[in-house]
């Protein structure tokens, strides 16, 4: 199903977006959310997408995440022309290749951390024993190996976001899409989350992060700025920050919160 | 997603709102229980009707003389005198499908015993009559062929008559006077109760037809001949044999009509059974309305649930749930509701039916059919009313669902 849609244009780039246009129709008014976006992202990149609200960055992320389809233009993900896929095929792509991290964590309430992380595996065909094992490993990877059976309301915001990251990782995705992952977190926790993202990126996972905070973008390797539905600037990060180093220098305000 | 996981998560989702799930189920429980109880009560009614008709004797045929005709004016059945004792003997000896024959006549009158009196009907019959009616003697004995031949002044009393004329003592051996003719009481019949028309079958005196014809009747001819076929299945054959025999005996030409009528109880039985069947269907359909209402309750709650959990649906979709995964999830939740409701409903239906038959003294029968019917109906309700909300959930736009507050 997926293999047949691989095109001849495959040229090494992991994500190839060509003249992407998205037009929403609200009543009789057409809203041009994206007005021709062209860019490539390679494996192992850590991209921050910035822009004011209404700049089209969220729309772009939705299309990257296969939650939405562009009006015009093409989007190749790992050589697959996403435009040709059906609703259910897109769901399979989301399940296998993409991990989402949201601003509001979006965990299922009254469901343990472990079960939340297991959830994507339920929609793939994995034996239940392997599911549990992989979910535990993913939680250990984000430092929550001792919080397996906690419910979201028993966890701090940073811990919840780490559960969400574990959920995004559990299916070994090719890319993690994070939409304002630090938007609801205090500055120290934000840096901790960025530390996790940097560690994952060091392990070879491609990360695309939407943020409107310039200092968060400083943790990425590449910064793309959107304005009015177009790419305004696209440049490598000057003097990239390492979250681990920042953490060491930060005064530890509330130690007990994270332990 | 594997079915087992879906069922598990459906149970968990329903557990989160225990009260709500229970109230939703209650609609189905009441519906299924009502259907089962109504069917059980209906079955019971059919059974008692069949019993009553069987007590009349299901293989009984009654032969009436035809109507008298003067010029173009025809009188009612039984107004001619064509039916004779010899006809009855001939039927007995020549019709192979006939088991017992009893020539019959009727008289009415005031009956006196000591200082008590009672107005009742007197039926004249042969010694075989109780075999035809399948009516045992409770105590004493019935009269014999010899009594019939000799037109003996003997009789047996129906239960009602016995208790009215002899409230304290046994009537056997006593003498009663019917229209001033003394009759010796030989026995008392067992109670038969009301017939299908509500008449008291025990308010009767049976005496040899010969005696009734000679001593009591103002119409000294046979009013009818009661006959039983050898089996219920042999009724048509018996009817045919009797018709042929009587036409021959009465010298009726092929172009002429019969001068007698044969009636059988099967028609009455069929009509009565059909009536109770209609009643059962009526009761069950009224009950099934409540099942329908229960189904609408499920749909209502599932719609609320889909709206409440829009965000959850968005999350599931973003991590790879396909439309059909979401559809199955909500459909299974509706099914679990209706299935548990159905099972509990069957339980309560059985308990309720038992209580009804215990306290109302009404026979109830729970058939496998009624359980199967209401169970499959409740599943159908779950699928039918669960489908729309489930589809609504499955067709949600993942982006909008994720943003839903």
XYZ file of C-alpha atoms in Angstrom:
664
model
C 0.000 0.000 0.000
C 2.674 2.447 1.033
C 5.426 0.984 -1.102
C 3.580 1.538 -4.352
C 3.351 5.279 -3.851
C 7.100 5.794 -3.759
C 7.848 8.160 -6.614
C 10.827 8.496 -8.898
C 11.620 11.906 -7.455
C 13.227 10.453 -4.379
C 16.406 12.396 -3.993
C 17.612 11.753 -0.483
C 15.636 14.426 1.307
C 13.389 13.030 4.007
C 10.697 15.667 3.651
C 10.174 17.457 0.367
C 7.529 20.170 0.295
C 6.915 21.878 -3.028
C 4.772 24.993 -3.530
C 2.396 24.003 -0.761
C -0.858 26.007 -0.795
C -3.643 25.651 1.747
C -6.866 27.589 1.391
C -9.609 27.343 4.002
C -13.091 28.405 3.039
C -14.839 30.084 5.909
C -18.323 30.871 4.707
C -17.729 32.908 1.531
C -14.243 34.076 2.477
C -11.189 32.153 1.355
C -8.399 32.187 3.910
C -4.962 31.607 2.397
C -3.137 29.891 5.221
C -0.213 28.768 3.078
C 0.741 30.614 -0.087
C 3.394 28.409 -1.665
C 5.855 26.892 0.770
C 8.852 25.059 -0.634
C 11.460 23.425 1.596
C 13.307 20.214 2.340
C 14.144 18.572 5.640
C 16.727 15.826 5.911
C 16.976 12.948 8.297
C 18.513 13.852 11.639
C 17.628 17.531 11.421
C 16.222 19.513 14.342
C 14.104 22.282 12.862
C 12.331 25.051 14.732
C 9.427 26.672 12.915
C 8.609 30.137 14.140
C 6.160 32.836 13.264
C 3.374 34.959 14.640
C -0.073 33.471 14.976
C -1.755 33.426 11.583
C 1.570 32.963 9.842
C 0.582 29.485 8.715
C 3.006 27.535 10.893
C 0.274 25.447 12.526
C -1.309 24.694 9.171
C 2.084 23.635 7.922
C 2.569 21.370 10.898
C -0.852 19.777 10.388
C 0.067 18.991 6.799
C 3.507 17.675 7.812
C 1.773 15.508 10.396
C -0.623 14.062 7.803
C -3.582 15.398 9.763
C -4.534 17.643 6.849
C -3.991 17.722 3.112
C -2.756 20.714 1.098
C -5.018 22.421 -1.427
C -2.210 22.502 -3.986
C 1.421 21.543 -4.122
C 3.101 18.306 -3.200
C 4.406 16.766 -0.001
C 6.719 13.794 -0.110
C 7.383 12.113 3.221
C 10.162 9.555 2.960
C 9.385 9.332 -0.754
C 5.660 8.844 -0.255
C 3.354 11.278 -2.025
C 1.014 11.999 0.862
C -1.575 13.722 -1.354
C -2.529 10.434 -2.954
C -3.301 8.667 0.313
C -6.768 8.005 1.713
C -7.910 9.000 5.178
C -7.130 5.574 6.586
C -3.754 5.353 4.846
C -2.847 8.687 6.401
C -3.768 7.233 9.786
C -1.343 4.366 9.180
C 1.423 6.872 8.237
C 0.743 8.834 11.432
C 0.937 5.619 13.391
C 4.177 4.286 11.877
C 6.244 7.301 10.865
C 5.137 10.277 12.932
C 5.121 11.036 16.633
C 3.143 14.023 17.921
C 3.844 16.158 20.949
C 1.263 18.863 21.697
C 1.230 22.019 23.749
C -1.605 20.693 25.931
C 0.028 17.225 26.324
C -3.189 15.547 25.108
C -2.950 12.491 27.307
C -6.008 10.385 27.993
C -7.183 11.198 31.480
C -7.927 8.390 33.920
C -5.471 6.265 31.972
C -2.054 5.384 33.362
C 1.158 6.727 31.860
C 1.976 3.236 30.652
C -1.378 2.792 28.933
C -1.132 6.219 27.350
C 2.236 5.299 25.891
C 0.901 1.927 24.776
C -1.969 3.500 22.883
C -0.252 3.964 19.465
C 0.841 0.319 19.618
C -2.779 -0.758 20.017
C -3.410 0.571 16.529
C -0.509 -1.399 15.104
C -0.466 -5.170 15.187
C 1.965 -5.898 17.969
C 1.593 -8.752 20.486
C 0.520 -7.410 23.864
C 3.706 -8.537 25.639
C 5.922 -6.613 23.206
C 3.614 -3.608 23.554
C 4.102 -3.415 27.281
C 7.861 -3.872 26.984
C 8.231 -1.139 24.385
C 6.023 1.252 26.335
C 8.114 0.723 29.459
C 11.318 1.303 27.469
C 9.927 4.508 25.974
C 9.008 5.817 29.427
C 12.469 4.918 30.748
C 13.956 6.807 27.831
C 12.300 10.040 29.010
C 13.217 9.361 32.633
C 9.809 8.198 33.866
C 10.613 4.559 34.490
C 9.311 4.973 38.063
C 6.008 6.601 37.092
C 4.519 3.815 34.936
C 1.210 3.515 36.765
C 0.633 7.172 37.585
C -2.371 8.902 36.117
C -1.883 12.204 34.260
C -3.450 14.162 37.128
C -0.826 12.721 39.471
C 2.011 14.029 37.298
C 3.490 17.516 36.938
C 3.232 19.367 33.618
C 6.788 18.463 32.693
C 6.200 14.832 33.531
C 2.997 14.803 31.505
C 4.832 16.233 28.545
C 7.489 13.564 28.946
C 4.773 10.897 28.894
C 3.542 12.497 25.673
C 7.079 12.368 24.257
C 7.352 8.718 25.243
C 4.061 8.101 23.449
C 5.436 9.846 20.363
C 8.549 7.672 20.478
C 7.024 4.301 21.191
C 6.445 3.331 17.563
C 10.020 4.319 16.571
C 8.846 7.116 14.275
C 11.010 8.670 11.599
C 10.015 12.126 12.733
C 8.697 13.782 15.898
C 6.462 16.801 15.387
C 6.168 19.032 18.432
C 3.622 21.829 18.421
C 4.557 24.417 21.112
C 5.653 21.626 23.474
C 6.876 24.105 26.091
C 3.956 26.512 25.782
C 2.350 25.350 29.037
C 5.550 24.827 31.019
C 7.732 27.013 33.216
C 11.152 27.961 31.938
C 13.163 25.328 33.777
C 10.835 22.493 32.772
C 10.907 23.866 29.231
C 14.672 23.500 29.149
C 14.349 19.970 30.516
C 11.962 19.080 27.715
C 14.340 20.634 25.175
C 17.112 18.541 26.722
C 15.097 15.419 25.970
C 14.499 16.560 22.407
C 18.188 17.259 21.928
C 19.096 13.833 23.287
C 16.608 12.190 20.926
C 17.969 14.219 18.030
C 21.480 13.113 18.960
C 20.193 9.551 18.643
C 19.183 10.323 15.066
C 15.501 11.177 15.346
C 14.303 13.983 13.109
C 12.497 16.690 15.049
C 10.332 19.531 13.824
C 9.278 21.942 16.527
C 6.825 24.809 16.334
C 7.415 27.614 18.801
C 7.051 31.333 19.066
C 9.747 31.661 21.750
C 13.089 32.606 20.150
C 15.131 31.183 23.039
C 13.443 27.789 22.637
C 14.233 27.922 18.926
C 17.872 28.415 19.891
C 18.008 24.715 20.880
C 17.231 23.619 17.302
C 19.799 23.243 14.569
C 17.813 25.155 11.967
C 15.250 27.936 12.244
C 12.504 28.582 9.711
C 10.376 31.693 10.120
C 6.906 31.857 8.581
C 5.017 35.029 7.777
C 1.722 35.381 5.888
C 1.797 31.805 4.702
C 5.291 31.934 3.291
C 8.790 31.099 4.434
C 10.439 34.383 5.314
C 13.776 33.088 6.490
C 15.427 29.695 6.723
C 18.850 29.574 8.352
C 20.992 27.419 10.620
C 20.986 28.361 14.304
C 23.843 30.681 15.265
C 25.485 29.692 18.545
C 23.112 26.787 19.298
C 22.335 26.215 22.961
C 22.769 22.862 24.646
C 19.978 22.300 27.139
C 22.131 20.089 29.350
C 24.590 22.919 29.871
C 21.836 25.458 30.487
C 20.337 23.163 33.105
C 23.612 22.894 34.946
C 23.822 26.679 35.192
C 20.176 27.182 36.197
C 19.541 27.541 39.914
C 17.452 24.613 41.080
C 14.288 26.305 42.339
C 12.014 23.430 43.119
C 13.969 20.255 43.248
C 11.157 18.157 44.647
C 8.870 18.952 41.724
C 10.810 16.757 39.335
C 11.602 14.005 41.786
C -6.838 -2.664 17.075
C -7.686 -6.102 18.289
C -11.268 -6.828 19.241
C -10.362 -7.908 22.746
C -8.606 -4.598 23.432
C -11.591 -2.697 22.076
C -13.972 -4.607 24.337
C -11.666 -3.980 27.315
C -11.451 -0.268 26.641
C -15.216 -0.149 26.094
C -15.725 -1.632 29.548
C -13.312 0.892 30.983
C -15.053 3.792 29.279
C -18.420 2.622 30.615
C -16.980 2.179 34.094
C -15.967 5.816 34.174
C -19.625 6.806 34.202
C -21.124 3.971 36.217
C -24.410 5.688 37.027
C -24.933 6.879 33.500
C -24.091 3.495 32.009
C -26.457 1.781 34.401
C -29.337 4.143 33.675
C -28.783 3.684 29.961
C -28.796 -0.047 30.427
C -31.935 0.172 32.505
C -33.920 1.079 29.404
C -32.776 -2.112 27.700
C -33.196 -4.161 30.879
C -36.815 -3.067 31.263
C -37.495 -3.551 27.573
C -36.075 -7.059 27.393
C -37.659 -8.087 30.698
C -41.031 -6.760 29.517
C -40.823 -8.636 26.226
C -39.878 -11.867 27.972
C -42.607 -11.504 30.576
C -45.285 -10.643 28.045
C -44.337 -13.586 25.876
C -44.299 -15.854 28.926
C -47.724 -14.653 30.027
C -49.045 -15.032 26.498
C -47.662 -18.547 26.264
C -49.354 -19.278 29.562
C -52.665 -17.963 28.248
C -52.362 -20.115 25.151
C -51.598 -23.094 27.303
C -54.641 -22.624 29.520
C -56.917 -22.092 26.547
C -55.582 -25.240 24.927
C -56.109 -27.083 28.200
C -59.706 -25.937 28.430
C -60.403 -26.907 24.877
C -58.761 -30.264 25.394
C -61.114 -30.707 28.355
C -64.002 -30.353 25.942
C -62.530 -33.239 24.028
C -60.565 -32.258 20.987
C -61.786 -35.161 18.911
C -65.456 -34.601 19.584
C -68.000 -34.268 16.778
C -71.588 -33.223 17.331
C -74.237 -34.129 14.783
C -77.334 -31.951 14.697
C -80.455 -32.652 12.680
C -80.957 -30.332 9.744
C -83.396 -27.499 9.568
C -87.021 -27.937 8.767
C -88.261 -26.365 5.616
C -91.840 -25.402 4.891
C -92.098 -23.956 1.420
C -89.370 -21.400 1.287
C -89.225 -20.805 5.029
C -86.385 -22.626 6.731
C -86.287 -23.180 10.457
C -83.126 -23.355 12.544
C -80.898 -26.328 13.082
C -82.440 -29.063 15.185
C -85.995 -28.387 14.239
C -86.481 -31.610 12.346
C -86.664 -35.010 13.761
C -84.504 -36.906 11.345
C -81.900 -38.028 13.809
C -82.769 -41.350 15.408
C -81.327 -43.780 17.884
C -80.765 -46.177 15.024
C -78.620 -43.563 13.317
C -76.500 -43.473 16.418
C -76.196 -47.266 16.564
C -75.322 -47.366 12.868
C -72.594 -44.766 13.319
C -71.195 -46.777 16.196
C -71.136 -50.024 14.274
C -70.238 -48.872 10.772
C -67.914 -45.896 11.030
C -64.396 -47.172 11.654
C -63.038 -43.749 12.615
C -65.585 -43.351 15.396
C -64.742 -44.514 18.903
C -67.761 -43.617 21.058
C -71.299 -42.532 20.315
C -73.825 -40.902 22.608
C -77.282 -39.929 21.444
C -78.198 -36.727 23.224
C -81.128 -34.671 24.320
C -81.684 -31.898 26.815
C -84.264 -30.835 29.278
C -84.389 -28.156 31.868
C -86.219 -27.972 35.111
C -86.433 -27.448 38.802
C -84.677 -30.120 40.784
C -85.664 -30.847 44.352
C -83.729 -32.708 46.983
C -85.188 -32.674 50.496
C -85.972 -29.054 51.290
C -83.507 -27.652 48.727
C -84.142 -26.977 45.083
C -82.085 -25.849 42.130
C -82.811 -25.030 38.506
C -80.446 -26.670 36.084
C -80.120 -28.435 32.769
C -80.545 -32.174 32.380
C -78.575 -33.801 29.640
C -79.576 -37.140 28.301
C -76.712 -39.253 27.066
C -75.443 -42.787 26.745
C -73.063 -44.669 29.029
C -70.231 -43.767 26.655
C -70.678 -40.049 27.125
C -67.976 -39.598 29.760
C -65.466 -41.321 27.477
C -66.275 -38.788 24.787
C -65.987 -35.818 27.078
C -63.023 -37.260 28.984
C -64.843 -36.471 32.186
C -64.093 -38.696 35.138
C -66.546 -39.463 37.939
C -65.331 -38.065 41.244
C -67.187 -40.512 43.432
C -70.002 -42.985 43.013
C -70.450 -44.456 39.541
C -71.886 -43.664 36.148
C -74.963 -45.359 34.749
C -74.544 -48.435 32.552
C -75.791 -49.555 29.159
C -78.434 -51.541 30.972
C -79.696 -48.385 32.686
C -79.899 -46.714 29.258
C -81.731 -49.653 27.681
C -84.156 -49.870 30.555
C -84.629 -46.093 30.770
C -83.770 -46.308 34.429
C -84.492 -43.281 36.579
C -80.886 -42.741 37.596
C -78.586 -39.771 37.226
C -75.171 -38.312 38.100
C -74.756 -34.764 39.328
C -72.353 -32.092 38.209
C -70.228 -30.619 40.963
C -72.205 -27.369 41.164
C -75.534 -29.151 41.373
C -74.229 -31.554 43.981
C -72.956 -28.777 46.217
C -76.220 -26.841 45.906
C -78.562 -29.716 46.568
C -76.418 -31.600 49.034
C -74.238 -29.032 50.777
C -73.406 -31.275 53.714
C -73.938 -34.916 52.784
C -72.896 -37.214 49.973
C -75.618 -37.312 47.314
C -74.777 -40.850 46.221
C -77.732 -43.126 46.884
C -80.074 -40.197 47.549
C -83.152 -39.512 45.476
C -83.833 -36.232 43.772
C -86.970 -35.165 41.966
C -86.678 -33.669 38.544
C -90.004 -32.167 37.535
C -91.568 -34.551 40.036
C -89.923 -37.609 38.551
C -87.761 -39.294 41.198
C -84.184 -40.070 40.118
C -81.648 -42.029 42.075
C -78.237 -40.333 42.274
C -75.458 -42.744 41.275
C -72.450 -40.427 41.430
C -70.933 -37.008 41.215
C -68.808 -35.781 38.327
C -65.419 -34.213 38.850
C -65.245 -30.447 38.495
C -64.679 -29.256 34.946
C -64.884 -25.505 35.480
C -65.964 -22.958 32.947
C -65.937 -23.670 29.285
C -64.432 -21.348 26.708
C -67.632 -19.296 26.657
C -67.658 -18.825 30.404
C -70.494 -21.237 31.152
C -70.299 -23.390 34.229
C -69.949 -26.908 32.895
C -70.573 -28.376 36.319
C -74.102 -26.990 36.568
C -75.604 -30.078 34.980
C -77.260 -33.413 35.603
C -76.523 -36.350 33.356
C -79.190 -39.062 32.911
C -79.782 -41.845 30.360
C -81.096 -40.243 27.168
C -83.861 -42.807 27.026
C -85.166 -41.675 30.400
C -84.900 -37.987 29.510
C -86.711 -38.542 26.216
C -89.558 -40.451 27.812
C -89.957 -38.692 31.135
C -88.712 -35.134 30.825
C -88.515 -33.887 27.271
C -91.376 -32.211 25.511
C -89.563 -32.906 22.281
C -89.214 -36.670 22.186
C -86.565 -36.819 19.487
C -82.771 -36.769 19.584
C -81.458 -33.223 19.582
C -77.940 -34.280 18.728
C -75.537 -37.168 18.648
C -72.161 -36.690 20.281
C -69.389 -38.739 18.741
C -65.684 -39.005 19.391
C -63.217 -39.880 16.676
C -60.534 -42.419 17.467
C -57.977 -39.584 17.434
C -57.946 -35.845 16.736
C -56.338 -36.591 13.370
C -59.207 -38.921 12.454
C -61.822 -36.167 12.737
C -62.035 -35.426 8.982
C -62.319 -39.130 8.212
C -64.972 -39.648 10.868
C -66.872 -36.659 9.549
C -66.767 -38.078 6.019
C -67.856 -41.552 7.112
C -70.743 -40.180 9.160
C -71.870 -37.939 6.306
C -71.885 -40.833 3.836
C -73.652 -43.130 6.247
C -76.365 -40.665 7.202
C -77.002 -39.568 3.596
C -77.450 -43.213 2.712
C -79.666 -43.938 5.723
C -81.761 -40.809 5.164
C -82.007 -41.613 1.436
C -80.745 -38.233 0.356
C -80.296 -37.899 -3.398
C -76.941 -36.591 -4.678
C -78.508 -33.257 -5.677
C -80.105 -32.762 -2.294
C -78.493 -31.103 0.702
C -77.664 -32.912 3.932
C -80.491 -32.967 6.462
C -77.975 -32.813 9.305
C -74.986 -30.737 10.369
C -71.728 -31.945 11.863
C -69.799 -29.571 14.090
C -66.424 -30.203 15.622
C -64.507 -28.572 18.443
C -61.377 -28.175 16.346
C -62.800 -25.002 14.813
C -63.483 -23.555 18.238
C -60.046 -24.626 19.400
C -58.409 -22.993 16.439
C -60.303 -19.761 16.904
C -59.485 -19.601 20.589
C -55.820 -20.377 20.030
C -55.634 -17.792 17.286
C -57.164 -15.229 19.619
C -54.625 -15.808 22.351
C -51.848 -15.794 19.787
C -52.954 -12.375 18.613
C -53.068 -11.319 22.249
C -49.510 -12.532 22.794
C -48.232 -10.700 19.745
C -50.043 -7.587 20.890
C -48.532 -7.770 24.378
C -45.057 -8.433 23.025
C -45.244 -5.568 20.568
C -46.305 -3.180 23.290
C -43.378 -4.409 25.373
C -40.999 -4.023 22.469
C -41.868 -0.344 22.295
C -40.091 0.050 25.613
C -37.109 -1.770 24.148
C -37.139 0.749 21.325
C -37.218 3.596 23.816
C -34.277 1.960 25.590
C -32.427 1.959 22.293
C -33.034 5.646 21.836
C -31.600 6.096 25.335
C -28.443 4.337 24.185
C -28.198 6.562 21.148
C -28.675 9.647 23.277
C -25.948 8.679 25.725
C -23.571 7.626 22.983
C -24.047 10.985 21.264
C -23.274 12.773 24.524
C -20.284 10.518 24.994
C -18.944 11.251 21.509
C -19.217 14.990 22.116
C -17.599 14.706 25.542
C -14.757 12.654 24.202
C -14.131 14.602 21.006
C -10.641 15.429 22.219
C -9.915 11.812 23.036
C -11.040 10.881 19.535
C -8.690 13.545 18.145
C -5.787 12.160 20.184
C -6.508 8.622 19.052
C -6.702 9.730 15.437
C -3.434 11.677 15.655
C -1.577 8.638 16.926
C -2.880 6.456 14.149
C -6.453 5.333 14.814
C -8.275 4.828 11.541
C -11.903 5.832 11.072
C -12.971 2.268 11.411
C -11.020 1.870 14.670
C -13.027 4.750 16.148
C -16.254 3.408 14.646
C -15.695 -0.022 16.160
C -14.752 1.468 19.510
C -18.014 3.356 19.908
C -20.106 0.647 18.307
C -18.658 -1.882 20.744
C -19.432 0.445 23.642
C -23.066 0.634 22.532
C -23.108 -3.125 22.029
C -21.652 -3.795 25.462
C -24.373 -1.596 26.963
C -27.158 -3.369 25.123
C -25.662 -6.831 25.643
C -25.313 -6.460 29.398
C -28.730 -4.850 29.461
C -30.088 -7.756 27.445
C -28.604 -10.380 29.750
C -29.845 -8.616 32.878
C -33.209 -8.119 31.185
C -33.513 -11.837 30.510
C -32.685 -12.512 34.143
C -35.274 -10.051 35.411
C -37.782 -11.290 32.853
C -37.438 -14.834 34.148
C -37.703 -13.687 37.762
C -40.704 -11.495 36.927
C -42.501 -14.291 35.088
C -41.951 -16.634 37.994
C -43.370 -14.032 40.369
C -46.396 -13.504 38.139
C -47.197 -17.186 37.956
C -46.600 -17.522 41.673
C -48.736 -14.612 42.862
C -51.310 -14.290 40.084
C -51.741 -18.065 39.739
C -51.269 -17.607 36.047
C -49.194 -20.136 34.160
C -46.181 -18.572 32.426
C -43.850 -20.271 30.010
C -40.467 -18.887 29.063
C -39.527 -20.368 25.739
C -36.043 -20.457 24.253
C -37.589 -18.573 21.378
C -38.636 -15.628 23.532
C -35.156 -15.401 25.084
C -33.493 -15.634 21.710
C -35.884 -13.096 20.251
C -35.474 -10.450 22.920
C -31.725 -11.019 23.151
C -31.146 -10.646 19.441
C -33.518 -7.713 19.430
C -31.463 -5.980 22.101
C -28.271 -6.597 20.126
C -29.965 -5.198 17.049
C -31.010 -2.159 19.070
C -27.410 -1.659 20.208
C -26.020 -1.856 16.697
C -28.792 0.233 15.178
C -28.755 3.027 17.719
C -25.010 2.831 18.308
C -24.118 3.175 14.677
C -25.049 6.797 14.152
C -23.040 8.167 17.105
C -20.117 5.880 16.238
C -20.143 7.076 12.655
C -20.278 10.649 13.847
C -17.179 10.009 15.934
C -15.372 8.213 13.120
C -15.934 11.060 10.669
C -14.621 13.781 12.971
C -11.856 15.920 11.537
C -8.746 15.065 13.603
C -7.511 18.668 13.731
C -10.839 20.057 14.919
C -11.238 17.176 17.356
C -7.814 17.910 18.844
C -8.666 21.582 19.312
C -12.060 20.830 20.848
C -12.400 22.147 24.377
